[in-house]
Short mmCIF file of C-alpha atoms in Angstrom, two decimals:
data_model
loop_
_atom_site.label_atom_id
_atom_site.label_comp_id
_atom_site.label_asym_id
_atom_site.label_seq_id
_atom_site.Cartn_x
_atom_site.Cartn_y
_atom_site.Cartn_z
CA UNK A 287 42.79 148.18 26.79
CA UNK A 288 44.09 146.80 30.15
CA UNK A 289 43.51 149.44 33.24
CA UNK A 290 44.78 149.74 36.51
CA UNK A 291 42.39 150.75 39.69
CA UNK A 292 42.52 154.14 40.79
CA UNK A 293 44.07 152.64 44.12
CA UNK A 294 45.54 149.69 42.31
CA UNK A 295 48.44 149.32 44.83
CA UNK A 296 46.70 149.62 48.20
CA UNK A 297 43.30 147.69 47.51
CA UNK A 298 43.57 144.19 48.30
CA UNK A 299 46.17 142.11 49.18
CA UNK A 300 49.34 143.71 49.53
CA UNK A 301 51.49 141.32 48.20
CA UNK A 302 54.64 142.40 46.21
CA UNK A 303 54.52 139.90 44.04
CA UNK A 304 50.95 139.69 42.97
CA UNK A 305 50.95 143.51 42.83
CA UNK A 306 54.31 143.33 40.18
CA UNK A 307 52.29 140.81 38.70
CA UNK A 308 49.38 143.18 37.85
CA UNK A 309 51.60 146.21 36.87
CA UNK A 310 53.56 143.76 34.45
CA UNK A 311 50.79 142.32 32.41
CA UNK A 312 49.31 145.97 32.30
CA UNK A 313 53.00 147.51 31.18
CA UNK A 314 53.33 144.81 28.77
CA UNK A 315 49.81 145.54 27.04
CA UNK A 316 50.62 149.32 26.86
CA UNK A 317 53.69 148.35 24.88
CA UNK A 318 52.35 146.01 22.85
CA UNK A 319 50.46 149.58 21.74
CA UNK A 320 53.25 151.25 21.46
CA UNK A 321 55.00 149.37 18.94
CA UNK A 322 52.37 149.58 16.69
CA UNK A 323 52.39 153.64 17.52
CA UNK A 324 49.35 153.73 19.14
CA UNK A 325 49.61 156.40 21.74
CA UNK A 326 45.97 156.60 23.04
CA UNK A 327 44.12 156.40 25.39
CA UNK A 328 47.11 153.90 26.62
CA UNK A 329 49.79 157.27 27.43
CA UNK A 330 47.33 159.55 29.02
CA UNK A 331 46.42 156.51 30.90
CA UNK A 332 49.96 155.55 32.11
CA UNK A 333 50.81 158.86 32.77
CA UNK A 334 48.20 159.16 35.38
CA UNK A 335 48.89 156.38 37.21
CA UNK A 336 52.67 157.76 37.44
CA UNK A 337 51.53 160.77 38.85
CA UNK A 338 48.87 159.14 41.33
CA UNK A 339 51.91 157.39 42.74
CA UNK A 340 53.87 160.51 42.60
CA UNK A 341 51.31 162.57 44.62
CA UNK A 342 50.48 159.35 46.90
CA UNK A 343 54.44 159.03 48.01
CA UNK A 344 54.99 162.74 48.54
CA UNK A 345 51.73 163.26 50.22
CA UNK A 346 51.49 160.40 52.18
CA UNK A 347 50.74 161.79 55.60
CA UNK A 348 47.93 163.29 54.21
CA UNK A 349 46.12 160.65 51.72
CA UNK A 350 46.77 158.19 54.93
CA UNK A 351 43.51 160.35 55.84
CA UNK A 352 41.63 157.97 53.14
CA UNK A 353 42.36 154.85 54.42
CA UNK A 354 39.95 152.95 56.40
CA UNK A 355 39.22 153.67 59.93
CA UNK A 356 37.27 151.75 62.61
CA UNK A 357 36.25 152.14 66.21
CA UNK A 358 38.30 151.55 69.04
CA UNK A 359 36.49 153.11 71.93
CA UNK A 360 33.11 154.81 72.41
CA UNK A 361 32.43 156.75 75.24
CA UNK A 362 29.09 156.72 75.39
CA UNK A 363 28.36 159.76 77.79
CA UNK A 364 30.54 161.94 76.21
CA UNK A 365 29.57 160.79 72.66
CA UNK A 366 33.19 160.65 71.87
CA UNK A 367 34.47 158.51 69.32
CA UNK A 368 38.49 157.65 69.12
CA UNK A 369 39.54 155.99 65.94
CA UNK A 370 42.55 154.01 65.45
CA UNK A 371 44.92 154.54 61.76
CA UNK A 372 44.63 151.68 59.87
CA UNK A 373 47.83 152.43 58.20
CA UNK A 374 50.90 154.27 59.66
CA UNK A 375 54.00 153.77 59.50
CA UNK A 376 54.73 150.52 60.27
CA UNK A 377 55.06 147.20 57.92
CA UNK A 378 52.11 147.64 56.00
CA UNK A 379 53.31 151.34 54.78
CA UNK A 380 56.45 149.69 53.82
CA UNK A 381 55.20 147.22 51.66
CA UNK A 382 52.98 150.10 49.82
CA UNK A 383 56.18 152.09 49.83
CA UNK A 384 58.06 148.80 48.24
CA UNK A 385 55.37 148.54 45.43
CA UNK A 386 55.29 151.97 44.54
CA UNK A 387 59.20 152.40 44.75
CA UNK A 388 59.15 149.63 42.00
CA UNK A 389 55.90 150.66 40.07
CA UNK A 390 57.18 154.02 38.96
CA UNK A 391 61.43 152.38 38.03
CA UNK A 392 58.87 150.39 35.91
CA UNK A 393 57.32 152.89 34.24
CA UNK A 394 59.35 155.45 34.03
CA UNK A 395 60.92 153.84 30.31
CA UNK A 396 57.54 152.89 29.29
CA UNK A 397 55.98 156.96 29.50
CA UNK A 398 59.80 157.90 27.89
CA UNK A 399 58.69 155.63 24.55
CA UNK A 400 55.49 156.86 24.49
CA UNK A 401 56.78 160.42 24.57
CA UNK A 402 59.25 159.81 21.83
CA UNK A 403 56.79 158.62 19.73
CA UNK A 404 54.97 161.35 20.67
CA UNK A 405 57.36 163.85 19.59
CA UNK A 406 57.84 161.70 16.39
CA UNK A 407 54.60 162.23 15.01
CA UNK A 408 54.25 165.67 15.77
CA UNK A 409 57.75 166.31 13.93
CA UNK A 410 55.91 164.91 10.88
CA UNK A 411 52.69 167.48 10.94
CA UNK A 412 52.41 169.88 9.02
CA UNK A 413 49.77 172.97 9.63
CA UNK A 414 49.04 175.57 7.36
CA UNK A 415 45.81 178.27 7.09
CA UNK A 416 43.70 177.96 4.12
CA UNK A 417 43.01 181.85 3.38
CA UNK A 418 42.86 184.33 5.58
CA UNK A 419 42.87 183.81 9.16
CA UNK A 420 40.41 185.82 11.13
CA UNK A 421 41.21 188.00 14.45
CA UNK A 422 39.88 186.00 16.44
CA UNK A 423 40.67 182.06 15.23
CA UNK A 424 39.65 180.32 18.14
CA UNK A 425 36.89 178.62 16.37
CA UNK A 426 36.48 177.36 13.31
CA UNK A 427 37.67 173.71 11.00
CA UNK A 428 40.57 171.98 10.38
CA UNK A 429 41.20 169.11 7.67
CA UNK A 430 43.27 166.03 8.45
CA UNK A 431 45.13 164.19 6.17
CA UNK A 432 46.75 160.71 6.96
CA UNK A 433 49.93 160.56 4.97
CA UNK A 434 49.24 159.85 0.74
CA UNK A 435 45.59 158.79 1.94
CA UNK A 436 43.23 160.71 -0.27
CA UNK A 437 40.68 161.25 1.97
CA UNK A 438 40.07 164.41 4.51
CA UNK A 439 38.74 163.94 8.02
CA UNK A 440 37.00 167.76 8.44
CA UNK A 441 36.55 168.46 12.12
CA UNK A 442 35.03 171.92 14.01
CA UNK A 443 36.89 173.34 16.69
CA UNK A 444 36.30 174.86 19.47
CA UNK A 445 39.26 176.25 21.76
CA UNK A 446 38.33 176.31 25.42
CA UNK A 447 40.33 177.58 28.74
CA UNK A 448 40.62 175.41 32.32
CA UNK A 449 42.25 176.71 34.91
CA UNK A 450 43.45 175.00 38.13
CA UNK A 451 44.79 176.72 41.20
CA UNK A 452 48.17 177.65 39.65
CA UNK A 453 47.28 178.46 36.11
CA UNK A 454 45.12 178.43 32.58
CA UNK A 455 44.84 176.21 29.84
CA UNK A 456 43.98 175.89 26.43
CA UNK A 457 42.27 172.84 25.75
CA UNK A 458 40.18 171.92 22.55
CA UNK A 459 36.84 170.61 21.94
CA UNK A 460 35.92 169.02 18.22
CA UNK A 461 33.49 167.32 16.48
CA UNK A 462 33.19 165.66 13.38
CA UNK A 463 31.41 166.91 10.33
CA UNK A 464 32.86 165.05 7.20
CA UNK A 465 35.21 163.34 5.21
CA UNK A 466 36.17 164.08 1.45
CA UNK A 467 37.93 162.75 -0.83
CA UNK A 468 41.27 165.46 -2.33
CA UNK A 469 41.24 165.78 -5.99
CA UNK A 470 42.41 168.34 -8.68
CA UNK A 471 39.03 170.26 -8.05
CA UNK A 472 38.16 169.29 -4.64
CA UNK A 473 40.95 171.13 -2.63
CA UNK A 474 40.81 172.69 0.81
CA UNK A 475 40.33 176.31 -0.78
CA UNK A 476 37.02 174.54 -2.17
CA UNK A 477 36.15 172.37 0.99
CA UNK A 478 36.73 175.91 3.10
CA UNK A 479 33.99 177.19 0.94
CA UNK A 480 31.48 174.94 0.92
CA UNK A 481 31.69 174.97 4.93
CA UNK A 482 30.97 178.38 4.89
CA UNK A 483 28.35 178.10 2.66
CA UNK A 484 26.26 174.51 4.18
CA UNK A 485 27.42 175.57 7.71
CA UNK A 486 25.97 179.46 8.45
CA UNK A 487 26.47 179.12 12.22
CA UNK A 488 30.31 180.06 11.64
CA UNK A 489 30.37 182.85 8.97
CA UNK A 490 33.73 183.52 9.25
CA UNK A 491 35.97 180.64 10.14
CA UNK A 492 39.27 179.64 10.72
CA UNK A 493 40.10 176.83 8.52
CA UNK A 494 43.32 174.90 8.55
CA UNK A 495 45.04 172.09 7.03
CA UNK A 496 47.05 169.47 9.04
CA UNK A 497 48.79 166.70 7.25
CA UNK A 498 51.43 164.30 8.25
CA UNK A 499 54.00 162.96 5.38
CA UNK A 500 53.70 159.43 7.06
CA UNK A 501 50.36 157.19 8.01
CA UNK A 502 49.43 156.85 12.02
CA UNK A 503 46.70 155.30 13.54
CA UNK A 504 44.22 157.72 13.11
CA UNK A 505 41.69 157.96 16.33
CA UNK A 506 44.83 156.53 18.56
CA UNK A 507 47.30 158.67 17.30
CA UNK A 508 47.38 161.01 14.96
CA UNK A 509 43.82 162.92 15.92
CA UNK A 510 44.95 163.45 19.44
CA UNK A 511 48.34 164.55 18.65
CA UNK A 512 46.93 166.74 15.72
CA UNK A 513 44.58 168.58 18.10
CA UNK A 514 47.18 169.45 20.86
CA UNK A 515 49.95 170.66 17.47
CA UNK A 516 46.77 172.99 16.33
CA UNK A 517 46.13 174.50 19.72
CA UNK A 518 50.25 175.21 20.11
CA UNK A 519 50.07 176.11 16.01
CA UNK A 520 47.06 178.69 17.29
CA UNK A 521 48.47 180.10 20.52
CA UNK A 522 51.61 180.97 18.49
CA UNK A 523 50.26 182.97 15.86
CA UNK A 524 47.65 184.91 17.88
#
């Protein structure tokens, strides 16, 4: 996919127009995602950029501290060093003021489909324990199923906390072990049992099966948005 720069709308020339220019063509490639429901990366991504301009145009005294400086007078017997602000508040902070007044009107609608496509898919999980859920379920499996596909995408979990200076978070760590194929015999009950048994290292897991009644892409949308339903699906019930 398309990316912006980190400091897409100061490096360079700081021309309106070429800037909209760049912030179009990468707008219009995150919705050409979006229509075919493919959230990721292309939401986290846009999202990001949103709140980099956010933080930017509220903090802007303060990031000014990252822009270049350069020497204006050395006093040699002193060894004092004066610099000069590249940017203040003048024309050139206007015209970063302009682009980022117009990047976020921009998009603003784009992050609003993505979330309500977001919200779509996770209306059509459903997550449900196979057997009995142990005390502490922050580890274990869960089996994905994409719509009337047959097959099972197994993953292992792992939940995990971050913490910033305000508060925690659960986040969640997987890996993939295995795909099968449901059947009459081969059920979850079954597949929960033969993890157990081939896989010692958890002897008492939490196994769970999340299945959506429509088909999403699977690695662009419905893994990522199946991992952050389990984690709320997990916090709830603990």
């Amino acid at each position: 996919m398309k990316s912006l720069g980190l400091n897409w709308f100061i490096e360079g020339s700081l021309d309106f127009e070429h800037k909209k220019y760049i912030l179009l063509d990468y707008l219009q490639e995150i919705n050409r995602h979006f229509d075919k429901s493919k959230l990721y990366p292309n939401l986290t991504d846009l999202v990001f950029h949103y709140n980099n301009l956010l933080d930017f145009k509220q903090n802007k005294t303060i990031l000014q501290q990252a822009f270049p400086q350069w020497l204006t007078k050395a006093d040699i017997e002193a060894v004092k060093l004066t610099y000069k602000k590249m940017v203040e508040d003048d024309s050139t902070m206007q015209e970063i003021e302009h682009i980022i007044t117009y990047a976020l009107i921009k998009m603003d609608p784009a992050i609003q489909t993505g979330r309500e496509i977001y919200d779509f898919v996770e209306s059509r999980l459903n997550i449900d324990p196979i057997g009995l859920v142990p005390l502490m379920p922050y580890q274990g499996y869960f089996s994905l199923r994409n719509g009337n596909d047959r097959t099972n995408w197994i993953y292992e979990y792992h939940l995990t906390i971050f913490e910033n200076t305000k508060d925690q978070y659960r986040g969640i760590n997987i890996q993939f072990v295995d795909t099968y194929e449901q059947s009459i015999t081969n059920t979850p009950e079954a597949i929960k049992l033969n993890l157990i048994n081939q896989r010692r290292h958890l002897p008492n897991p939490a196994v769970y099966y999340v299945q959506s009644d429509i088909s999403f892409p699977l690695e662009q949308t419905l893994l990522p948005v199946a991992k952050r339903s389990l984690v709320k699906y997990i916090m709830k019930a603990a």
